[in-house]
mmCIF file with all atom_site columns, C-alpha atoms in Angstrom:
data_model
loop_
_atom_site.group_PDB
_atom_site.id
_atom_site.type_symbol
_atom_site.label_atom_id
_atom_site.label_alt_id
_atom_site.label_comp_id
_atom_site.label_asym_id
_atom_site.label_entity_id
_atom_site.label_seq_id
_atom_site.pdbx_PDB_ins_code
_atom_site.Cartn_x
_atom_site.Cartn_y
_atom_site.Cartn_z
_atom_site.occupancy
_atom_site.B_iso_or_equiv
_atom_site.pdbx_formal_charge
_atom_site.auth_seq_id
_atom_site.auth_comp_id
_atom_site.auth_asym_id
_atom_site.auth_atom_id
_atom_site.pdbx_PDB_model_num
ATOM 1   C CA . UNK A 1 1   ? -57.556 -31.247 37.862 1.00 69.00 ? 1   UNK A CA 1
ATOM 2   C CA . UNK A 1 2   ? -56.616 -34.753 39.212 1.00 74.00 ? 2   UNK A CA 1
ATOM 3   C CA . UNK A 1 3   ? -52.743 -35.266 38.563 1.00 85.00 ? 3   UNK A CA 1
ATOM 4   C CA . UNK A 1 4   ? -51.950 -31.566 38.611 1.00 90.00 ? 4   UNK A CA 1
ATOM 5   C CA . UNK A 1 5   ? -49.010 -30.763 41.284 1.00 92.00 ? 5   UNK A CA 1
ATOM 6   C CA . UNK A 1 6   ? -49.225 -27.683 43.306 1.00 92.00 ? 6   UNK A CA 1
ATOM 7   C CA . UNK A 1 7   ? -46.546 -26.326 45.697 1.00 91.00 ? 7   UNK A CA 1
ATOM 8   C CA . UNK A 1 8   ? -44.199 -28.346 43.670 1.00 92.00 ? 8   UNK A CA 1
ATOM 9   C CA . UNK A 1 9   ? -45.162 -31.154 45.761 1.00 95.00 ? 9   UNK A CA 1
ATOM 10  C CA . UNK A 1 10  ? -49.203 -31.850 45.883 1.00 96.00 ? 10  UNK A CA 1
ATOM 11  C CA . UNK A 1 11  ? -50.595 -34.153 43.437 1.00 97.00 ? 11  UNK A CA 1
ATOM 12  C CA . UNK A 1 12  ? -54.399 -33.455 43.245 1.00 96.00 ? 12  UNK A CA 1
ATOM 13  C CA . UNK A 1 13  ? -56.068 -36.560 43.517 1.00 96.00 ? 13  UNK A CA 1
ATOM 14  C CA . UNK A 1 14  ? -59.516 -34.805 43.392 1.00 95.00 ? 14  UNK A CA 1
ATOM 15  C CA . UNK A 1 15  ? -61.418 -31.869 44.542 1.00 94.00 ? 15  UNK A CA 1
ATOM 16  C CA . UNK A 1 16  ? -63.664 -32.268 47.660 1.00 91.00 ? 16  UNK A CA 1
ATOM 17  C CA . UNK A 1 17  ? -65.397 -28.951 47.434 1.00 88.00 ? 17  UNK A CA 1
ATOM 18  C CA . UNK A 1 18  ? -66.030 -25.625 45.652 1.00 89.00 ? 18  UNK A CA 1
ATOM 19  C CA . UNK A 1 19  ? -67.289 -22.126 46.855 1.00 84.00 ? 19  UNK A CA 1
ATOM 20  C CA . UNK A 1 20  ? -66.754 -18.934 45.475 1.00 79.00 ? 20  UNK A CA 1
ATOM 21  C CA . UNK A 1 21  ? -62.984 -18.385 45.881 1.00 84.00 ? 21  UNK A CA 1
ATOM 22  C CA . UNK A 1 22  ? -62.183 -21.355 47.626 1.00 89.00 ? 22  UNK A CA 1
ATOM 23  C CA . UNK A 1 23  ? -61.265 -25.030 46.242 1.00 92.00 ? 23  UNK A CA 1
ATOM 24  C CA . UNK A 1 24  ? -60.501 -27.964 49.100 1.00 94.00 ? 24  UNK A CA 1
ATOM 25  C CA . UNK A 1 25  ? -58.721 -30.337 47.154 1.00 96.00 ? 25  UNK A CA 1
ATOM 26  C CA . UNK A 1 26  ? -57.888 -33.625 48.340 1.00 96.00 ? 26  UNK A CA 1
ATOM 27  C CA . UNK A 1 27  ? -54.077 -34.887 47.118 1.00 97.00 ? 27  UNK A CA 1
ATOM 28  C CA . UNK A 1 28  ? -50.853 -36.764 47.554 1.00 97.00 ? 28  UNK A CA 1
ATOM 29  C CA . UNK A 1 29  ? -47.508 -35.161 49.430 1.00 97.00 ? 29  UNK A CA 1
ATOM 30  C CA . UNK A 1 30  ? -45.014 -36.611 46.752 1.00 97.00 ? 30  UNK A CA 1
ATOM 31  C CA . UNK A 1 31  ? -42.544 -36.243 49.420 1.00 97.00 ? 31  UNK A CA 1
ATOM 32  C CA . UNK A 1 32  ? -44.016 -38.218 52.341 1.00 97.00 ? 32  UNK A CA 1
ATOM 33  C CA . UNK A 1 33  ? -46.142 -40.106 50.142 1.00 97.00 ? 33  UNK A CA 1
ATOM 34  C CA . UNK A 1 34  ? -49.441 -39.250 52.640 1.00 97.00 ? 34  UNK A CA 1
ATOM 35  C CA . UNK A 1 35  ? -52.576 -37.949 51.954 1.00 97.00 ? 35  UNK A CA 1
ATOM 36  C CA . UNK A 1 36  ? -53.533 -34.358 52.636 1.00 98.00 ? 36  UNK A CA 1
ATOM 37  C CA . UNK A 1 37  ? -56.287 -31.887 52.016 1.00 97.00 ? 37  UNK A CA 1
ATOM 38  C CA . UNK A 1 38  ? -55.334 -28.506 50.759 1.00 97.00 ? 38  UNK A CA 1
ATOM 39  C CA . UNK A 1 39  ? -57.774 -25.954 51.179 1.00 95.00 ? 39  UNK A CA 1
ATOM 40  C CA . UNK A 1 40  ? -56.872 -23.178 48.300 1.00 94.00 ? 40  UNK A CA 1
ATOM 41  C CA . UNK A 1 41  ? -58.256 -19.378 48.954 1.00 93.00 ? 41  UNK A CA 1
ATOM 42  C CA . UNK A 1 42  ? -57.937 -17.348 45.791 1.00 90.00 ? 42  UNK A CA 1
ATOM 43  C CA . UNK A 1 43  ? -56.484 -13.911 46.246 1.00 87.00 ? 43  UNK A CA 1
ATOM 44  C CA . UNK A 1 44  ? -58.839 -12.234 43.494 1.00 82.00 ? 44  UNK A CA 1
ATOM 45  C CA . UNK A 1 45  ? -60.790 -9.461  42.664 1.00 79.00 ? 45  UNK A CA 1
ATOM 46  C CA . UNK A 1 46  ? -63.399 -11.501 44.356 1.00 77.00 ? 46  UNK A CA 1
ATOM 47  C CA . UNK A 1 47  ? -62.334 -11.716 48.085 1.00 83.00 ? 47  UNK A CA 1
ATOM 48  C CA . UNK A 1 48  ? -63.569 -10.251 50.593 1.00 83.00 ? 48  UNK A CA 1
ATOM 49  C CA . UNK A 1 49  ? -62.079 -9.063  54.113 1.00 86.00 ? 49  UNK A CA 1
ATOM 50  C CA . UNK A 1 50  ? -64.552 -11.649 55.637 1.00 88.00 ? 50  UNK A CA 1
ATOM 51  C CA . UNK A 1 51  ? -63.133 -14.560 53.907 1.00 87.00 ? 51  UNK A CA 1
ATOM 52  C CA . UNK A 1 52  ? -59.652 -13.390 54.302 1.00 88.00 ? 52  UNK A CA 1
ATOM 53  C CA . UNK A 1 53  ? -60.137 -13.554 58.207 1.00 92.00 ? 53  UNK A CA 1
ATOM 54  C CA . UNK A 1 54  ? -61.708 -16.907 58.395 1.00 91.00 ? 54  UNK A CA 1
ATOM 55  C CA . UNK A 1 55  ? -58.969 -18.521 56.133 1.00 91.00 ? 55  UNK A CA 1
ATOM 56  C CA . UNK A 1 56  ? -56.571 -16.878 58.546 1.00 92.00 ? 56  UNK A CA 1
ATOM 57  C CA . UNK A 1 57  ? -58.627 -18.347 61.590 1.00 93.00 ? 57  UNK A CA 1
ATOM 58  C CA . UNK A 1 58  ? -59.008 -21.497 60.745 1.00 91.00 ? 58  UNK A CA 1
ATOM 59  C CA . UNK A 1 59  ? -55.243 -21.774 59.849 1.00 93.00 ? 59  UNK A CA 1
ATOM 60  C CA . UNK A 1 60  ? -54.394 -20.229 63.702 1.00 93.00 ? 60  UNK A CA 1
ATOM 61  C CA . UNK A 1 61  ? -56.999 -22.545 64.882 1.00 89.00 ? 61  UNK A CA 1
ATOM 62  C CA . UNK A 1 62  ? -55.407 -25.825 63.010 1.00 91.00 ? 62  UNK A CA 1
ATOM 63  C CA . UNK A 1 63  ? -52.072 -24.831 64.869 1.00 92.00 ? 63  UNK A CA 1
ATOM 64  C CA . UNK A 1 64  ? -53.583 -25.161 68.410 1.00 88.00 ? 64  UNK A CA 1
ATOM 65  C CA . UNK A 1 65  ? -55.607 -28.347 67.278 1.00 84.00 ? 65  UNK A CA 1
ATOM 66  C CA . UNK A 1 66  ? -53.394 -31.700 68.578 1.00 83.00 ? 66  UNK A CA 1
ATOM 67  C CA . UNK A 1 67  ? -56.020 -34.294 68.548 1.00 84.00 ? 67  UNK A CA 1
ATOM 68  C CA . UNK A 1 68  ? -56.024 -37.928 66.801 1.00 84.00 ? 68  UNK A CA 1
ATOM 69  C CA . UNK A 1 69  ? -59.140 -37.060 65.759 1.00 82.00 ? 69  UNK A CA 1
ATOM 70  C CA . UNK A 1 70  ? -58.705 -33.425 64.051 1.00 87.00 ? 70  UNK A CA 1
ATOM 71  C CA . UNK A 1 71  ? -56.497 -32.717 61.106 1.00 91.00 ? 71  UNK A CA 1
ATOM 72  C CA . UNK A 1 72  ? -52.917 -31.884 61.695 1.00 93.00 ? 72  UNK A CA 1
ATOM 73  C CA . UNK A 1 73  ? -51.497 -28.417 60.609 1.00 95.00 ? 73  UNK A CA 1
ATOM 74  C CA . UNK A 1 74  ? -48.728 -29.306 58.080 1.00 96.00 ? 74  UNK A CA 1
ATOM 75  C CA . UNK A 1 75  ? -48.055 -25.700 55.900 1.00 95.00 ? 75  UNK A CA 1
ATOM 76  C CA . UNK A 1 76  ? -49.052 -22.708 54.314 1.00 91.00 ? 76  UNK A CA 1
ATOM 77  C CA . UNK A 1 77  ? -48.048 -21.522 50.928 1.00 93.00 ? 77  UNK A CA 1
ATOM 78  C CA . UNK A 1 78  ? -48.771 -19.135 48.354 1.00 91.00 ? 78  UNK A CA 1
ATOM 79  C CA . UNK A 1 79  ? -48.466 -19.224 44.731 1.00 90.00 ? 79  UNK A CA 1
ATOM 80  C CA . UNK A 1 80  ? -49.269 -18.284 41.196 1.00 86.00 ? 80  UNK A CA 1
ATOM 81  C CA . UNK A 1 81  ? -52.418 -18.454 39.477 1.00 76.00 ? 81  UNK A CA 1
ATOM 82  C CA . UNK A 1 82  ? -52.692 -18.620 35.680 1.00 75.00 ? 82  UNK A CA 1
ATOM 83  C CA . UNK A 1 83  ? -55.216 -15.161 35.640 1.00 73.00 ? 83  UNK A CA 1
ATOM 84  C CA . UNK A 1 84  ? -52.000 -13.497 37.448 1.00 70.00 ? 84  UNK A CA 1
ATOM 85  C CA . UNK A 1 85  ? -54.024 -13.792 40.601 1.00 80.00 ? 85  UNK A CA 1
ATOM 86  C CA . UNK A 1 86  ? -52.567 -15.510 43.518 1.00 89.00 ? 86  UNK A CA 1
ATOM 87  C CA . UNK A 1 87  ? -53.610 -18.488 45.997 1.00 92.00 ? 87  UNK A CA 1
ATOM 88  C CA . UNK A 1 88  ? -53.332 -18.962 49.788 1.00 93.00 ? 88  UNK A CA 1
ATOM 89  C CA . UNK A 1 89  ? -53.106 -22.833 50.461 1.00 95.00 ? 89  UNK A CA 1
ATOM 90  C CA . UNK A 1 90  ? -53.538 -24.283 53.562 1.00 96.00 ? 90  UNK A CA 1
ATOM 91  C CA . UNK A 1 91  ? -51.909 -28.145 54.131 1.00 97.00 ? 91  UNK A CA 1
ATOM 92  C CA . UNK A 1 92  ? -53.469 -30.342 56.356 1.00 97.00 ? 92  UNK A CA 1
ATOM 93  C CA . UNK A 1 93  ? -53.286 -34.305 57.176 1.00 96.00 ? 93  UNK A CA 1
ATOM 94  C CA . UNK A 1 94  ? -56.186 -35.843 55.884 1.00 94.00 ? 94  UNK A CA 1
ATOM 95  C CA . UNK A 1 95  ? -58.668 -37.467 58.226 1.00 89.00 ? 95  UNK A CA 1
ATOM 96  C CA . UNK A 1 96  ? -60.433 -40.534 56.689 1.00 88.00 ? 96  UNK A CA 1
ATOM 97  C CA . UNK A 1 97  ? -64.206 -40.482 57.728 1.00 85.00 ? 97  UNK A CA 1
ATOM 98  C CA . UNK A 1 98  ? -67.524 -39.002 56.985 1.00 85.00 ? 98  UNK A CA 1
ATOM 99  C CA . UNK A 1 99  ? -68.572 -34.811 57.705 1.00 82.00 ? 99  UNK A CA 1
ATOM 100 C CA . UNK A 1 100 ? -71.735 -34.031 59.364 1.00 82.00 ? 100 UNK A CA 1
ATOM 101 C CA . UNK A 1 101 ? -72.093 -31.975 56.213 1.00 83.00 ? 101 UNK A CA 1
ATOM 102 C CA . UNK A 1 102 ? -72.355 -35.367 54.411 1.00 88.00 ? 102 UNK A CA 1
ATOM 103 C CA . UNK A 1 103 ? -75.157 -37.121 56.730 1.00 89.00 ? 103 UNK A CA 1
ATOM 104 C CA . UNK A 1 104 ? -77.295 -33.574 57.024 1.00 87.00 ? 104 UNK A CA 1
ATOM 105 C CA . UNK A 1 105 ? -77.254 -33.257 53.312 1.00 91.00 ? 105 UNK A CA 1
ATOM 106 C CA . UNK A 1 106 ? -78.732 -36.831 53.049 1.00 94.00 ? 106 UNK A CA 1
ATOM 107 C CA . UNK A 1 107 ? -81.071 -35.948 55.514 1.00 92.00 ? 107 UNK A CA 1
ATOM 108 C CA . UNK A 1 108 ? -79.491 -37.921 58.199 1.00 91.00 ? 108 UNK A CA 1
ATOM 109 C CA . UNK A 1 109 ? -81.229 -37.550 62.102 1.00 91.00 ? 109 UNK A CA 1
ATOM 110 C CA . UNK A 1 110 ? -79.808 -37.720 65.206 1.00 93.00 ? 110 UNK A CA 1
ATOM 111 C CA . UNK A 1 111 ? -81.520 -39.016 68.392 1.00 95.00 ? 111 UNK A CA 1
ATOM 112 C CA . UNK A 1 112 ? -80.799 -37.610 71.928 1.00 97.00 ? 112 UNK A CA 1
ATOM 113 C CA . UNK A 1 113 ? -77.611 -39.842 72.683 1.00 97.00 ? 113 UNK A CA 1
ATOM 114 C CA . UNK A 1 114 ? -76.186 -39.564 69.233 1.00 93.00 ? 114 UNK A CA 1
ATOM 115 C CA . UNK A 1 115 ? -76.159 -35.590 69.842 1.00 93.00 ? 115 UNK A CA 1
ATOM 116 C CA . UNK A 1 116 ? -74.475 -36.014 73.339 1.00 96.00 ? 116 UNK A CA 1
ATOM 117 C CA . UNK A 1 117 ? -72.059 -38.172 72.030 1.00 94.00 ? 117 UNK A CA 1
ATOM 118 C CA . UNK A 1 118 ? -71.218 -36.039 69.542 1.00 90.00 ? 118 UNK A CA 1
ATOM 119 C CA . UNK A 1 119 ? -71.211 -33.161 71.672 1.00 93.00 ? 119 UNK A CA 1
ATOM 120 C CA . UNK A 1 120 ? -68.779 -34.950 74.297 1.00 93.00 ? 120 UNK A CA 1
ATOM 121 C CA . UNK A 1 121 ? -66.574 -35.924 71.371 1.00 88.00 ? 121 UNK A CA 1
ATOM 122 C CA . UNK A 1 122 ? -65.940 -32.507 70.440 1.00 88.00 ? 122 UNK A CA 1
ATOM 123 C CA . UNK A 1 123 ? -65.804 -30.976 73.860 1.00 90.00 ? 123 UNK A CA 1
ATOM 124 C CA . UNK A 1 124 ? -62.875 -33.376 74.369 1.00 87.00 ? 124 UNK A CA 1
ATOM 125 C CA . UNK A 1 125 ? -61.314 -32.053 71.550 1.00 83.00 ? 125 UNK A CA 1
ATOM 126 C CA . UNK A 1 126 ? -61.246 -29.074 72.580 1.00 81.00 ? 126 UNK A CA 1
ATOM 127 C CA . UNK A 1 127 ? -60.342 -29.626 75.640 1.00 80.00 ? 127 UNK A CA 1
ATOM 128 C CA . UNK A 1 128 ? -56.882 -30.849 74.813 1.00 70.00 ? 128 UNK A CA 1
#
Protein backbone atom coordinates (compact mmCIF):
# COMPACT_ATOMS: atom_id res chain seq x y z
CA UNK A 1 0.00 0.00 0.00
CA UNK A 2 2.88 2.45 0.83
CA UNK A 3 3.63 4.54 -2.45
CA UNK A 4 0.13 4.16 -3.84
CA UNK A 5 -1.47 7.78 -4.72
CA UNK A 6 -5.04 8.38 -4.02
CA UNK A 7 -7.08 11.49 -4.98
CA UNK A 8 -4.47 11.97 -7.56
CA UNK A 9 -2.52 13.60 -4.97
CA UNK A 10 -1.95 11.32 -1.61
CA UNK A 11 1.01 9.21 -1.48
CA UNK A 12 0.36 6.50 1.21
CA UNK A 13 3.18 6.41 3.34
CA UNK A 14 1.52 3.72 5.56
CA UNK A 15 -1.65 2.64 7.09
CA UNK A 16 -2.33 3.62 10.76
CA UNK A 17 -5.41 1.54 11.26
CA UNK A 18 -7.98 -0.99 9.97
CA UNK A 19 -11.69 -1.76 10.91
CA UNK A 20 -14.25 -3.23 8.98
CA UNK A 21 -14.85 -0.69 6.18
CA UNK A 22 -12.61 1.83 7.23
CA UNK A 23 -8.67 2.30 6.49
CA UNK A 24 -6.83 5.61 8.23
CA UNK A 25 -3.92 5.88 6.21
CA UNK A 26 -1.20 8.09 6.97
CA UNK A 27 0.45 9.91 3.56
CA UNK A 28 2.12 12.72 1.72
CA UNK A 29 0.03 15.81 -0.11
CA UNK A 30 2.31 15.77 -3.32
CA UNK A 31 1.12 19.20 -3.74
CA UNK A 32 2.01 20.91 -0.44
CA UNK A 33 4.49 18.42 0.32
CA UNK A 34 2.82 17.97 4.17
CA UNK A 35 1.77 15.17 5.92
CA UNK A 36 -1.86 14.18 6.29
CA UNK A 37 -4.02 11.38 7.53
CA UNK A 38 -6.79 10.22 5.31
CA UNK A 39 -9.37 8.36 6.91
CA UNK A 40 -11.04 6.12 3.90
CA UNK A 41 -14.86 4.79 4.54
CA UNK A 42 -15.73 2.17 1.98
CA UNK A 43 -19.11 2.57 0.38
CA UNK A 44 -19.82 -1.36 0.22
CA UNK A 45 -22.20 -3.88 0.64
CA UNK A 46 -20.86 -3.78 4.11
CA UNK A 47 -21.86 -0.31 5.54
CA UNK A 48 -24.09 0.40 7.66
CA UNK A 49 -26.34 3.64 8.33
CA UNK A 50 -24.43 3.84 11.71
CA UNK A 51 -21.10 4.18 10.22
CA UNK A 52 -22.29 6.37 7.50
CA UNK A 53 -23.42 8.98 10.22
CA UNK A 54 -20.33 8.96 12.27
CA UNK A 55 -18.03 9.42 9.16
CA UNK A 56 -20.34 12.30 8.37
CA UNK A 57 -19.98 13.61 12.09
CA UNK A 58 -16.73 13.53 12.56
CA UNK A 59 -16.13 15.31 9.17
CA UNK A 60 -18.84 18.30 10.45
CA UNK A 61 -17.08 18.10 13.68
CA UNK A 62 -13.34 18.53 12.04
CA UNK A 63 -14.85 21.75 10.34
CA UNK A 64 -15.72 23.49 13.68
CA UNK A 65 -12.36 22.17 15.27
CA UNK A 66 -9.59 25.35 15.05
CA UNK A 67 -7.17 24.31 17.63
CA UNK A 68 -3.16 23.92 17.38
CA UNK A 69 -3.68 20.98 19.00
CA UNK A 70 -6.55 19.10 16.86
CA UNK A 71 -6.22 18.14 13.25
CA UNK A 72 -7.16 20.63 10.64
CA UNK A 73 -10.06 19.87 8.14
CA UNK A 74 -8.35 19.97 4.69
CA UNK A 75 -11.03 17.90 2.10
CA UNK A 76 -13.35 15.36 1.29
CA UNK A 77 -13.35 13.21 -1.75
CA UNK A 78 -14.77 10.27 -3.23
CA UNK A 79 -13.49 7.81 -5.59
CA UNK A 80 -13.23 4.47 -7.27
CA UNK A 81 -12.55 1.27 -5.80
CA UNK A 82 -11.15 -1.66 -7.80
CA UNK A 83 -14.43 -4.14 -6.61
CA UNK A 84 -16.56 -1.19 -8.40
CA UNK A 85 -17.34 -0.07 -4.90
CA UNK A 86 -16.66 3.42 -3.93
CA UNK A 87 -14.67 5.32 -1.01
CA UNK A 88 -15.46 8.41 1.12
CA UNK A 89 -12.02 10.00 2.18
CA UNK A 90 -11.68 12.37 4.67
CA UNK A 91 -8.19 14.77 4.57
CA UNK A 92 -6.87 15.97 7.58
CA UNK A 93 -3.39 17.67 8.78
CA UNK A 94 -1.55 15.27 10.60
CA UNK A 95 -0.82 15.83 14.26
CA UNK A 96 2.56 14.34 15.38
CA UNK A 97 2.12 12.72 18.92
CA UNK A 98 0.92 9.72 20.73
CA UNK A 99 -3.29 8.55 21.07
CA UNK A 100 -4.61 7.59 24.34
CA UNK A 101 -5.52 4.53 22.31
CA UNK A 102 -1.73 3.88 22.18
CA UNK A 103 -0.87 4.26 26.10
CA UNK A 104 -4.34 2.25 27.17
CA UNK A 105 -3.43 -0.54 24.87
CA UNK A 106 0.02 -0.78 26.64
CA UNK A 107 -1.66 -0.66 29.72
CA UNK A 108 -0.65 2.80 30.51
CA UNK A 109 -2.31 4.49 34.09
CA UNK A 110 -3.15 7.71 34.86
CA UNK A 111 -2.99 9.30 38.36
CA UNK A 112 -5.47 12.01 39.59
CA UNK A 113 -3.57 15.13 38.04
CA UNK A 114 -2.68 13.42 34.83
CA UNK A 115 -6.63 12.90 34.31
CA UNK A 116 -7.36 16.64 35.16
CA UNK A 117 -4.86 17.73 32.98
CA UNK A 118 -6.04 15.90 30.39
CA UNK A 119 -9.46 16.76 31.03
CA UNK A 120 -8.60 20.67 31.08
CA UNK A 121 -6.69 20.15 27.85
CA UNK A 122 -9.61 19.02 26.06
CA UNK A 123 -12.17 21.24 27.65
CA UNK A 124 -10.03 24.05 26.20
CA UNK A 125 -10.34 22.64 23.03
CA UNK A 126 -13.49 22.70 22.94
CA UNK A 127 -13.96 25.66 24.17
CA UNK A 128 -12.49 27.53 21.26
Amino acid sequence: MGGQILGDRYQIERQLGKQAGRWTLKARDLQTDSLVILKVLFLDDGLNETDLRLFKREVDALKLLKHESTPRYLGYFEMAMPTQDQAMVLVQSYVDGVSLQTYLSQSRTFNEAEIRAIAQAVLQILAT
